[in-house]
Amino acid sequence: KNLFMTFVLAIFLGLIISIGGIIIPGMLNMTIAKISINENQKQALNFALGAVVVVFIQSFAGTYFAKFLDAHPAFSEGLKKIGTFIFIGLTVAFFIMGLNAKKKKEVEVNIEAKRNRFFYGMALSAFNMFAIPWYAFTTLMMSSKDLFSYDMLSILLFSLSAAAGTYFVFYLYAKFFKLIEHKLNFIVKNINFFIAFLTGIVAISSLYKMYFAS
């Protein structure tokens, strides 16, 4: 695999992984949509830019942490076991959240008034605790398939691409939210069950590899 393909893969994976991680309706997406409707698209995209700055830092930190794990297999194996039980906990948590969401009549997103939207985006994005583990886990998985290399330029390209992919999704929410607003309530109320299903599959697969795979 030549250097050109290594860097192209880093950019491609950054786009795909970031889009996959942010495309489902969440606090950031819904806040951008609400700002776009209640104020204007410019303010929504200012918020998105602030959020994306933090996403770049999070993706870089997550990938660099994955580089450390990749270089220390024994430490990585221990974390995999811990991660398995974390996924079990997440499955239960998302299932309960899904049940609670079903009881609510509509999705509510509170927006702080009279704040600089760029820094507000940075602040809310910083509270996304899943971002760093998401990028660490996905790049480790890609590295195990020989699709990602942990050289500094690849990590930088991946992080920039992840930021670009995230901004693309945010732009779609700011621009086209009104077209799907009537369907979004159903999506948000059921998305927790879908996430619980995915984390459940990961947990079961990990348990099988730990205790039954030869």
Tab-separated table of N, CA, C and O in Angstrom, residues 65-83 140:
chain	number	residue	atom	x	y	z
A	65	PHE	N	-4.861	8.527	20.964
A	65	PHE	CA	-4.983	7.557	22.055
A	65	PHE	C	-5.007	6.137	21.488
A	65	PHE	O	-4.404	5.225	22.059
A	66	ALA	N	-5.685	5.959	20.357
A	66	ALA	CA	-5.727	4.647	19.707
A	66	ALA	C	-4.325	4.226	19.260
A	66	ALA	O	-3.984	3.035	19.295
A	67	LYS	N	-3.508	5.211	18.842
A	67	LYS	CA	-2.123	4.919	18.459
A	67	LYS	C	-1.358	4.335	19.651
A	67	LYS	O	-0.600	3.368	19.504
A	68	PHE	N	-1.582	4.911	20.833
A	68	PHE	CA	-0.947	4.405	22.053
A	68	PHE	C	-1.405	2.978	22.352
A	68	PHE	O	-0.608	2.109	22.670
A	69	LEU	N	-2.721	2.739	22.219
A	69	LEU	CA	-3.261	1.405	22.478
A	69	LEU	C	-2.710	0.387	21.480
A	69	LEU	O	-2.404	-0.751	21.838
A	70	ASP	N	-2.588	0.815	20.221
A	70	ASP	CA	-2.082	-0.074	19.176
A	70	ASP	C	-0.635	-0.482	19.449
A	70	ASP	O	-0.220	-1.587	19.099
A	71	ALA	N	0.106	0.410	20.098
A	71	ALA	CA	1.511	0.136	20.406
A	71	ALA	C	1.685	-0.673	21.697
A	71	ALA	O	2.782	-1.146	21.985
A	72	HIS	N	0.611	-0.814	22.465
A	72	HIS	CA	0.666	-1.564	23.730
A	72	HIS	C	-0.479	-2.585	23.759
A	72	HIS	O	-1.511	-2.356	24.397
A	73	PRO	N	-0.311	-3.710	23.061
A	73	PRO	CA	-1.378	-4.721	22.921
A	73	PRO	C	-1.923	-5.243	24.246
A	73	PRO	O	-3.124	-5.478	24.363
A	74	ALA	N	-1.049	-5.424	25.246
A	74	ALA	CA	-1.518	-5.956	26.530
A	74	ALA	C	-2.496	-4.994	27.189
A	74	ALA	O	-3.545	-5.394	27.717
A	75	PHE	N	-2.160	-3.706	27.162
A	75	PHE	CA	-3.036	-2.677	27.711
A	75	PHE	C	-4.339	-2.618	26.926
A	75	PHE	O	-5.427	-2.463	27.480
A	76	SER	N	-4.216	-2.762	25.608
A	76	SER	CA	-5.377	-2.729	24.724
A	76	SER	C	-6.336	-3.876	25.024
A	76	SER	O	-7.557	-3.693	25.027
A	77	GLU	N	-5.792	-5.063	25.296
A	77	GLU	CA	-6.640	-6.223	25.593
A	77	GLU	C	-7.438	-6.015	26.877
A	77	GLU	O	-8.609	-6.391	26.973
A	78	GLY	N	-6.782	-5.412	27.869
A	78	GLY	CA	-7.484	-5.124	29.118
A	78	GLY	C	-8.629	-4.151	28.914
A	78	GLY	O	-9.720	-4.317	29.463
A	79	LEU	N	-8.387	-3.138	28.088
A	79	LEU	CA	-9.434	-2.155	27.804
A	79	LEU	C	-10.583	-2.762	27.013
A	79	LEU	O	-11.730	-2.370	27.170
A	80	LYS	N	-10.259	-3.731	26.155
A	80	LYS	CA	-11.317	-4.401	25.383
A	80	LYS	C	-12.294	-5.117	26.313
A	80	LYS	O	-13.506	-5.107	26.081
A	81	LYS	N	-11.759	-5.723	27.369
A	81	LYS	CA	-12.627	-6.413	28.337
A	81	LYS	C	-13.500	-5.408	29.086
A	81	LYS	O	-14.699	-5.636	29.276
A	82	ILE	N	-12.874	-4.304	29.495
A	82	ILE	CA	-13.646	-3.254	30.159
A	82	ILE	C	-14.698	-2.700	29.209
A	82	ILE	O	-15.858	-2.486	29.577
A	83	GLY	N	-14.298	-2.494	27.952
A	83	GLY	CA	-15.211	-1.962	26.944
A	83	GLY	C	-16.417	-2.845	26.708
A	83	GLY	O	-17.525	-2.350	26.459
A	140	LEU	N	-8.982	2.044	15.714
A	140	LEU	CA	-8.352	0.783	16.119
A	140	LEU	C	-8.866	-0.372	15.268
A	140	LEU	O	-8.101	-1.243	14.830
